[in-house]
CSV table of C-alpha atoms and ligand atoms in Angstrom, one decimal:
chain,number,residue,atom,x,y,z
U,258,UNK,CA,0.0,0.0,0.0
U,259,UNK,CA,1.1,3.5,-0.3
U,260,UNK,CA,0.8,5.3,3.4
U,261,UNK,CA,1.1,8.8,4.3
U,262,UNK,CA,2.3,9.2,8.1
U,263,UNK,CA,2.0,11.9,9.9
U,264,UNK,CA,3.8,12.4,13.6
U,265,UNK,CA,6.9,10.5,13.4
U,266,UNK,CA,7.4,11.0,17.1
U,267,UNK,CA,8.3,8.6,19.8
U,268,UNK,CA,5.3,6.2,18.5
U,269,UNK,CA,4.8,7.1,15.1
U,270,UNK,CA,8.7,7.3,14.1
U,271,UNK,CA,8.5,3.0,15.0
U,272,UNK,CA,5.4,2.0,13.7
U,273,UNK,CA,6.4,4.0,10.4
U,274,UNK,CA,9.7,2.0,10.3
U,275,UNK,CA,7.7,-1.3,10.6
U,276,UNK,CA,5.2,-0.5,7.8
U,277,UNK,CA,8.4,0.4,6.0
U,278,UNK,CA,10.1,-2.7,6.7
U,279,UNK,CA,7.2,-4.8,5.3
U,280,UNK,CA,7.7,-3.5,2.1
U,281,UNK,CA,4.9,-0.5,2.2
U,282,UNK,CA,5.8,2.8,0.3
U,283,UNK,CA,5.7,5.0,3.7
U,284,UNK,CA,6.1,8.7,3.7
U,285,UNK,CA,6.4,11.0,6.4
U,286,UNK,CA,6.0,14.3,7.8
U,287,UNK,CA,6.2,15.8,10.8
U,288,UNK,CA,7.4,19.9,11.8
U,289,UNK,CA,10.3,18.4,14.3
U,290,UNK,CA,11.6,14.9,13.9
U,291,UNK,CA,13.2,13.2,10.4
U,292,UNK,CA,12.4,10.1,8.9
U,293,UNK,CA,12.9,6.4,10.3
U,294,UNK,CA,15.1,4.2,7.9
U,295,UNK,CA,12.8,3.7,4.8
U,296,UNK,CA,10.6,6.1,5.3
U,297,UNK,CA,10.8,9.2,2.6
U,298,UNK,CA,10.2,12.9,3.8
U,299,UNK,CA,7.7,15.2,2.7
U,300,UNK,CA,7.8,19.1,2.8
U,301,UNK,CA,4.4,19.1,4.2
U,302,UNK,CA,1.5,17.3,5.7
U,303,UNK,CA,-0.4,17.4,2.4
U,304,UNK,CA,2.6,16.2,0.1
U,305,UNK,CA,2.9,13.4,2.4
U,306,UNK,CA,-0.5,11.6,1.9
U,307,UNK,CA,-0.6,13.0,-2.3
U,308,UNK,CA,-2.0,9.6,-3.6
U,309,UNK,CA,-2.0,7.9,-0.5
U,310,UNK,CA,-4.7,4.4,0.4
U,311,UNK,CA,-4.3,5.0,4.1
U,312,UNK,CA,-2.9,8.3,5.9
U,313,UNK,CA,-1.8,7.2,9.4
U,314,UNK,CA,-1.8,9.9,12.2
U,315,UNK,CA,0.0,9.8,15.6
U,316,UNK,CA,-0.3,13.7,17.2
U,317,UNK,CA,0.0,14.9,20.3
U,318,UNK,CA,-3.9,16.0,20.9
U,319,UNK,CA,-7.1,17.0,19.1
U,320,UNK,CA,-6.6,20.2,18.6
U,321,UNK,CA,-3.1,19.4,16.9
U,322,UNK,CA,-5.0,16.1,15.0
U,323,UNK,CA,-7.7,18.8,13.6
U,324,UNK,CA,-5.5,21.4,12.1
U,325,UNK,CA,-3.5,18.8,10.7
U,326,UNK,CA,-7.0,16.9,9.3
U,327,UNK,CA,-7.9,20.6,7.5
U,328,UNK,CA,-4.6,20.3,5.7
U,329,UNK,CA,-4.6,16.8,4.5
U,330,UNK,CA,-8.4,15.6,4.1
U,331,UNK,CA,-8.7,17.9,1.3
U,332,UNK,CA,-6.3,16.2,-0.4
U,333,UNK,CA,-6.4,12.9,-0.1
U,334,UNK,CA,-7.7,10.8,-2.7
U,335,UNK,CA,-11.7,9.6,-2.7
U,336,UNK,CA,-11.9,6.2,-0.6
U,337,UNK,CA,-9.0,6.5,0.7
U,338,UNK,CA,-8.6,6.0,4.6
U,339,UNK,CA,-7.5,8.4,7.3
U,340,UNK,CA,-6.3,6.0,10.1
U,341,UNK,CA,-5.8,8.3,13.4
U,342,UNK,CA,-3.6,6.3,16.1
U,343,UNK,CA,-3.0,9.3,18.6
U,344,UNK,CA,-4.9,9.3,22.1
U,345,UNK,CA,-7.5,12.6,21.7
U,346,UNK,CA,-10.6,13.0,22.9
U,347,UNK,CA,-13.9,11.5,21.9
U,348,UNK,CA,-15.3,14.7,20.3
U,349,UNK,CA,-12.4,15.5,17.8
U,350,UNK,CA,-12.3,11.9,16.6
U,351,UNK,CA,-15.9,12.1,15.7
U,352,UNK,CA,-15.3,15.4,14.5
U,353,UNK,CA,-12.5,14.5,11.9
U,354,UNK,CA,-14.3,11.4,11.1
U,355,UNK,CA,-17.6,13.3,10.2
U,356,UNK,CA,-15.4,15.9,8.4
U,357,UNK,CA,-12.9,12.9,6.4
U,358,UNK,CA,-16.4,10.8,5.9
U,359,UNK,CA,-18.5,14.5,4.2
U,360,UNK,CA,-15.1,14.5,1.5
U,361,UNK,CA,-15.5,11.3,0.6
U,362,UNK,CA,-12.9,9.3,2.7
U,363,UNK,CA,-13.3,6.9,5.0
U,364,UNK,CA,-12.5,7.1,8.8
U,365,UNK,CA,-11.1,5.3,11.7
U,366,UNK,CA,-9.8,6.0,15.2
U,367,UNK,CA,-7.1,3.6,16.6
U,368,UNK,CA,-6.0,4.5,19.4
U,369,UNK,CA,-3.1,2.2,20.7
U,370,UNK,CA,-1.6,0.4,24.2
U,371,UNK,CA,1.5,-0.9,24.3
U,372,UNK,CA,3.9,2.1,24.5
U,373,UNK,CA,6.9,2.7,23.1
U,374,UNK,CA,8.1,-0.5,23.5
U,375,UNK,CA,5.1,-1.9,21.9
U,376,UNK,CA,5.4,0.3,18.6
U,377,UNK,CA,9.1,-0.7,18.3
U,378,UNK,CA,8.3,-4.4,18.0
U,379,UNK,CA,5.1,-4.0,16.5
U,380,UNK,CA,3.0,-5.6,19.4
U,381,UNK,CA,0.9,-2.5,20.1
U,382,UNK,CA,-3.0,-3.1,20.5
U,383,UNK,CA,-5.6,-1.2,18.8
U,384,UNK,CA,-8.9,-0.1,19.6
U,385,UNK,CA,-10.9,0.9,16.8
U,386,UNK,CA,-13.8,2.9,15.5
U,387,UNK,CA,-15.3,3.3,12.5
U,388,UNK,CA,-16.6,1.4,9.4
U,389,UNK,CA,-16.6,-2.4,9.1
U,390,UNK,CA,-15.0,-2.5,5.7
U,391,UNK,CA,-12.2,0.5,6.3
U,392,UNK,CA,-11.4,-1.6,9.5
U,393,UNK,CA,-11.4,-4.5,7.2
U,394,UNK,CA,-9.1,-3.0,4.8
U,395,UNK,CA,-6.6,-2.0,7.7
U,396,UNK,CA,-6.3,-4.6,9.2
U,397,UNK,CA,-3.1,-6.6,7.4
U,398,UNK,CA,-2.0,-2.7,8.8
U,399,UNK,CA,-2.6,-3.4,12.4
U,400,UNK,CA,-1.1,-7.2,11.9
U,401,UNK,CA,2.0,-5.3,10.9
U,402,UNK,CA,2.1,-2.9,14.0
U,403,UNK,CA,0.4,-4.3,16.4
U,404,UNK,CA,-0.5,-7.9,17.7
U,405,UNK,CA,-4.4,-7.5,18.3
U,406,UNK,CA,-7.0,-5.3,17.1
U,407,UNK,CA,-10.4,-4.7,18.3
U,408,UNK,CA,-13.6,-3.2,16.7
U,409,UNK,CA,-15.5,-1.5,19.2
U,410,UNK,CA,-18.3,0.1,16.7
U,411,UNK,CA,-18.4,3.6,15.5
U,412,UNK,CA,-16.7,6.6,14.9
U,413,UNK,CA,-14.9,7.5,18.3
U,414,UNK,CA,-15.4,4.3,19.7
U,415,UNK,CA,-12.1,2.9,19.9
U,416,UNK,CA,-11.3,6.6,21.8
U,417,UNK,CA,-13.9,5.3,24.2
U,418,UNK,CA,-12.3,2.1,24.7
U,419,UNK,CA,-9.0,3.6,25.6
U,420,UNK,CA,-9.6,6.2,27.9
U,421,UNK,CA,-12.4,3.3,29.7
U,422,UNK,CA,-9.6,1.0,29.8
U,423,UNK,CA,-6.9,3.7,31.4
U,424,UNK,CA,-9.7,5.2,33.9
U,425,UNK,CA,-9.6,1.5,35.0
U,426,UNK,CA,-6.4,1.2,34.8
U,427,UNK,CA,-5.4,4.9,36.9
U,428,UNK,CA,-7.8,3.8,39.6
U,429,UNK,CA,-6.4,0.3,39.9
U,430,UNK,CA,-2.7,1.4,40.4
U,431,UNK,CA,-4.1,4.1,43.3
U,432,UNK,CA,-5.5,1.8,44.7
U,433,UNK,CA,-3.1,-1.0,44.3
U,434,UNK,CA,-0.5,1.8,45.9
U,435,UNK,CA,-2.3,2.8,48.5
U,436,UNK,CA,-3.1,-0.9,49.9
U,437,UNK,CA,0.7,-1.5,49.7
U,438,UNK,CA,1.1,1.9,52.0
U,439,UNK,CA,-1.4,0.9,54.7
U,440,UNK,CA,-0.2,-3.2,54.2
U,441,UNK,CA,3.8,-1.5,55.4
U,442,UNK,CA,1.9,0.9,58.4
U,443,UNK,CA,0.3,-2.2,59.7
U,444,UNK,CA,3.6,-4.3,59.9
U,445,UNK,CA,2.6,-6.7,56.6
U,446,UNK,CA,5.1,-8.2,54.2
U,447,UNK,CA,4.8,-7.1,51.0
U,448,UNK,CA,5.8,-10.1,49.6
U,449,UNK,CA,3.4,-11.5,51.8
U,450,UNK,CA,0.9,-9.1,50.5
U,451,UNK,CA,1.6,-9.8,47.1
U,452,UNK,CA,1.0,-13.6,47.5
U,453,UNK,CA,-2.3,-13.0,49.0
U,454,UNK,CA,-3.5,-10.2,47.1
U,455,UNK,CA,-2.5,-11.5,43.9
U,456,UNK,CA,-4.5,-14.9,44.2
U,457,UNK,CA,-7.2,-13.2,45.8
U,458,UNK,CA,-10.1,-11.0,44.6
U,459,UNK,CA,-8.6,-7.7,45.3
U,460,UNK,CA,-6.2,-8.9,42.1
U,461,UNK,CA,-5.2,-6.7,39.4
U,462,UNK,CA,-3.1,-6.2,36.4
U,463,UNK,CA,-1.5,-3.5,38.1
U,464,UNK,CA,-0.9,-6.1,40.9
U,465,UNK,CA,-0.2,-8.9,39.7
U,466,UNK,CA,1.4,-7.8,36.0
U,467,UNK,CA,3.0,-4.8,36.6
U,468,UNK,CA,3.3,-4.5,41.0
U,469,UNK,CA,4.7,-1.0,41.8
U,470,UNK,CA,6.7,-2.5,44.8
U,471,UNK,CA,10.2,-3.1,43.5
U,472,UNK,CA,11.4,-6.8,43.8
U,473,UNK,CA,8.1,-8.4,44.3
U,474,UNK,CA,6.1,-9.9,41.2
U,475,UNK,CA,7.2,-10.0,37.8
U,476,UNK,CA,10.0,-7.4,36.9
U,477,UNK,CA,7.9,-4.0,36.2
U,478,UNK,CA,9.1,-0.5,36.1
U,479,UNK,CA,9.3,-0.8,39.8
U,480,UNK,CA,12.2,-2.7,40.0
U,481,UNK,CA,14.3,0.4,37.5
U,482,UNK,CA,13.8,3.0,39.8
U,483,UNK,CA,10.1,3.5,38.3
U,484,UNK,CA,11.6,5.0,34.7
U,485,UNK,CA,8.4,4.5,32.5
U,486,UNK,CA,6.9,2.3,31.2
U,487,UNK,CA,4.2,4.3,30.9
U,488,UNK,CA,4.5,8.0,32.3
U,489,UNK,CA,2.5,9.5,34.8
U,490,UNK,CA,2.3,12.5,32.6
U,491,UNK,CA,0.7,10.1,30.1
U,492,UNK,CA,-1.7,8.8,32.6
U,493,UNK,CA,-3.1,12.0,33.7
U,494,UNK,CA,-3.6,13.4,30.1
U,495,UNK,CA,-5.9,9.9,29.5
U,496,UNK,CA,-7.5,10.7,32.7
U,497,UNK,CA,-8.4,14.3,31.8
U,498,UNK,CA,-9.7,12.7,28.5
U,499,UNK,CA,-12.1,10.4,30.3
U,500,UNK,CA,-13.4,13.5,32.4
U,501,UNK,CA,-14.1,15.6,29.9
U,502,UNK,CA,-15.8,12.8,27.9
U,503,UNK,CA,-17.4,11.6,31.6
U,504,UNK,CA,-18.6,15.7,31.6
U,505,UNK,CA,-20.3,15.6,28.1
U,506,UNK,CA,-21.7,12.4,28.4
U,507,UNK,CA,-23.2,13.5,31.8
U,508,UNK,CA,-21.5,9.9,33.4
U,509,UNK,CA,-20.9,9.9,37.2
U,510,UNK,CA,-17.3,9.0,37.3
U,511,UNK,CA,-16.3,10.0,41.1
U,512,UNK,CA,-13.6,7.6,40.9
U,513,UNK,CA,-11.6,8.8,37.4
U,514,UNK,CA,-12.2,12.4,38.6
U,515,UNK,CA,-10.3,11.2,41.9
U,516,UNK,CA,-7.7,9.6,39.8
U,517,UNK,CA,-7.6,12.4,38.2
U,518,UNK,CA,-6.9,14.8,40.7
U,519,UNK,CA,-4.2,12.6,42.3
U,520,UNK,CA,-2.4,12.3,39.3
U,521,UNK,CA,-2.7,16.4,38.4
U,522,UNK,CA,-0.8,16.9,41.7
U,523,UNK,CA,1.5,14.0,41.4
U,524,UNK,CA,2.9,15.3,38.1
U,525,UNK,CA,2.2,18.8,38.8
U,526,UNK,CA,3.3,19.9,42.3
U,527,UNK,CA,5.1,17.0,43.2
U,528,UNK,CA,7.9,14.8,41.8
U,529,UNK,CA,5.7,12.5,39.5
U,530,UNK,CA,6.3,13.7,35.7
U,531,UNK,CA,8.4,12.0,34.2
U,532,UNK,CA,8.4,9.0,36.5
U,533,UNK,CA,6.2,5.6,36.0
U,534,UNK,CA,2.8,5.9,36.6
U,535,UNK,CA,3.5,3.4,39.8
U,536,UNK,CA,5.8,5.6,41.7
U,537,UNK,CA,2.6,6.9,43.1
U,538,UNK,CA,3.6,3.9,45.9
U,539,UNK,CA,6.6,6.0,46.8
U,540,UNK,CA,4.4,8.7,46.7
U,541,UNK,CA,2.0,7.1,49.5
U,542,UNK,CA,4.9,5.4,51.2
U,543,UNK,CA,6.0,8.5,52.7
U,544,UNK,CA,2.6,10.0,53.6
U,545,UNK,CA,0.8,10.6,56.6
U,546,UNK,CA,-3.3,11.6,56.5
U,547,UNK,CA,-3.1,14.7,56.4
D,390,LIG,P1,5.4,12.5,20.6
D,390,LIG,O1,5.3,13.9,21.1
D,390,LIG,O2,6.8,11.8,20.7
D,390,LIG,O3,5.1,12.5,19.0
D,390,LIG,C1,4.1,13.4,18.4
D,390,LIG,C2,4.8,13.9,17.1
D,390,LIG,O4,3.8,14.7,16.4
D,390,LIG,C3,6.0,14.8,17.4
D,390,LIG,O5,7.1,14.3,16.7
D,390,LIG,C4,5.6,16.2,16.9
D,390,LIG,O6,6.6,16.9,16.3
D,390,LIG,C5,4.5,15.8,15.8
D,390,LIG,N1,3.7,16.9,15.5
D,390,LIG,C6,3.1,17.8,16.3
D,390,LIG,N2,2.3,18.6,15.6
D,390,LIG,C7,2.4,18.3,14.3
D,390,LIG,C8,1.9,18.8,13.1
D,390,LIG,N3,1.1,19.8,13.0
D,390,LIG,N4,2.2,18.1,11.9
D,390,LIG,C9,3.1,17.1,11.9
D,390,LIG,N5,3.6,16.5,13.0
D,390,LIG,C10,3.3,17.1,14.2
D,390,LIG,O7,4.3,11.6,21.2
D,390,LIG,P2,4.2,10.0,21.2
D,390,LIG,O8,4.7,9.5,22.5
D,390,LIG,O9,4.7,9.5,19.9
D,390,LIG,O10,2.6,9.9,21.3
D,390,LIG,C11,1.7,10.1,20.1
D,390,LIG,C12,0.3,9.7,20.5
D,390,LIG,O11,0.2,8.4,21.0
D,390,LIG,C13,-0.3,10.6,21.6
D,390,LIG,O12,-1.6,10.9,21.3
D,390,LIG,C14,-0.1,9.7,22.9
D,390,LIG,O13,-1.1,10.0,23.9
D,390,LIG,C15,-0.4,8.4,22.3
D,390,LIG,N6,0.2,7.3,23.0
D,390,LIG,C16,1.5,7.4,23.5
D,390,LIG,C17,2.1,6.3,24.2
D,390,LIG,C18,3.5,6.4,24.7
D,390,LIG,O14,3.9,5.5,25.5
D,390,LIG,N7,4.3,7.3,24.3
D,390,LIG,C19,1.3,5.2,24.4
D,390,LIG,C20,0.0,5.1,23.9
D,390,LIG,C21,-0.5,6.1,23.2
């Protein structure tokens, strides 16, 4: 296939290199970073998807993915298919979609998990929304990136799916952290706690797949001084996502807005960016109360 890719950052630059690397025609563009070994360089956003069957996008944000959709959508060739991987809100991938779908394209949102890691050996997962037969034709796509791919419906669904998932997911690690905290005030093991906990009903993925003590469980983040993995600054933007999604969809989501919160000051006022979204045990470790 011929594929335009646009954001060749930390994600995109990998997954790029992949598509490359199975004999796609890849170009790129992006206002900051070069190209990854076989992928060619536009001048611009819109030379980079001239004649292209599937645009790929991996931005920063909505706002960033719709000035970049008003450059390139109308551009692209009929039937072709804008494939946005970035993380953005629910309302800008059904904006974009509407907008790609009214020139004649076809859309899908694809959100990914997995990290960096996961682009680099094309084992990310993706969550998509949008039409059966552009997810159809995508697909040998996300075989190439990615490991598994899920259709979760419509336009902005796979959006859904992700920032669901990571609400989960933000919650669970609190709490996971803050049961480790009050298991060391109350004299416990933690490798006792772990052995309970993880073949018990309070277990987790964040327990028992990725535990934020270090040396207990498999070997996580934890265990290298909590460099992510997956950032805390990365976890509160996907918690701010499900808020203001939670907010238009009028959905009482006390716990995600707590998350939320916890994570804002973690990264913000205290020593979390930058760090694994688990050193919030550190965080709790040295807490009081008050
Ligand atoms: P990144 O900042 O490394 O990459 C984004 C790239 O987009 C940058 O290279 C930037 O220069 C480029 N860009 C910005 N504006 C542009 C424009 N107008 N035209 C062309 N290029 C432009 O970020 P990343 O880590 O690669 O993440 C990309 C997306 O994937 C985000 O939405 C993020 O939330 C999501 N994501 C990241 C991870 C992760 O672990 N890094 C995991 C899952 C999902």
């Amino acid at each position: 296939m011929k594929i335009g890719f646009i954001g060749l950052g930390n994600m995109g630059a990998p997954m790029a290199r992949n598509l490359a690397e199975a004999k796609h025609e890849v170009t790129g563009f992006d206002v900051v970073t070069a190209a990854p070994s076989g992928v060619a360089f536009a001048d611009s956003a819109a030379e980079a998807v001239d004649g292209a069957d599937v645009v790929i996008t991996m931005l920063p944000d909505g706002a960033i993915l719709r000035q970049v959709a008003d450059q390139i959508i109308p551009v692209m060739d009929a039937g072709a298919v804008l494939l946005d991987c970035s993380t953005v809100d629910v309302e800008s991938a059904r904006a974009v979609a509407g907008q790609a779908e009214a020139a004649g394209l076809r859309a899908l949102d694809a959100p990914v998990s997995g990290g960096i890691g996961g682009a680099d050996a094309g084992t990310l997962t993706f969550m998509v929304g949008g039409a059966a037969d552009a997810y159809r034709d995508a697909l040998p796509l996300f075989d190439i990136m990615g490991q598994k791919a899920v259709h979760c419906g419509a336009s902005g669904n796979g959006q859904a799916a992700k920032i669901c998932n990571n609400m989960i997911l933000g919650v669970t690690m609190i709490g996971t952290c803050e049961a480790f905290a009050l298991a060391d005030k109350l004299g416990l093991d933690r490798q006792a706690m772990f052995d309970v906990v993880s073949t018990s009903s309070g277990y987790s993925w964040t327990m028992n797949a990725y535990c934020p003590a270090p040396g207990v469980g498999p070997v996580s983040p934890a265990d290298n001084g909590y460099q992510p993995g997956f950032a805390a600054e990365l976890m509160l933007k996907d918690l701010r996502l499900s808020q203001q999604a939670a907010k238009v969809a009028d959905a009482d989501t006390p716990m995600g807005a707590k998350a939320s919160e916890l994570y804002a000051r973690f990264v913000e006022d205290e020593d979390g960016h930058g760090r694994d979204f688990s050193a919030m045990l550190p965080r709790f470790e040295g807490r009081g109360r008050s």
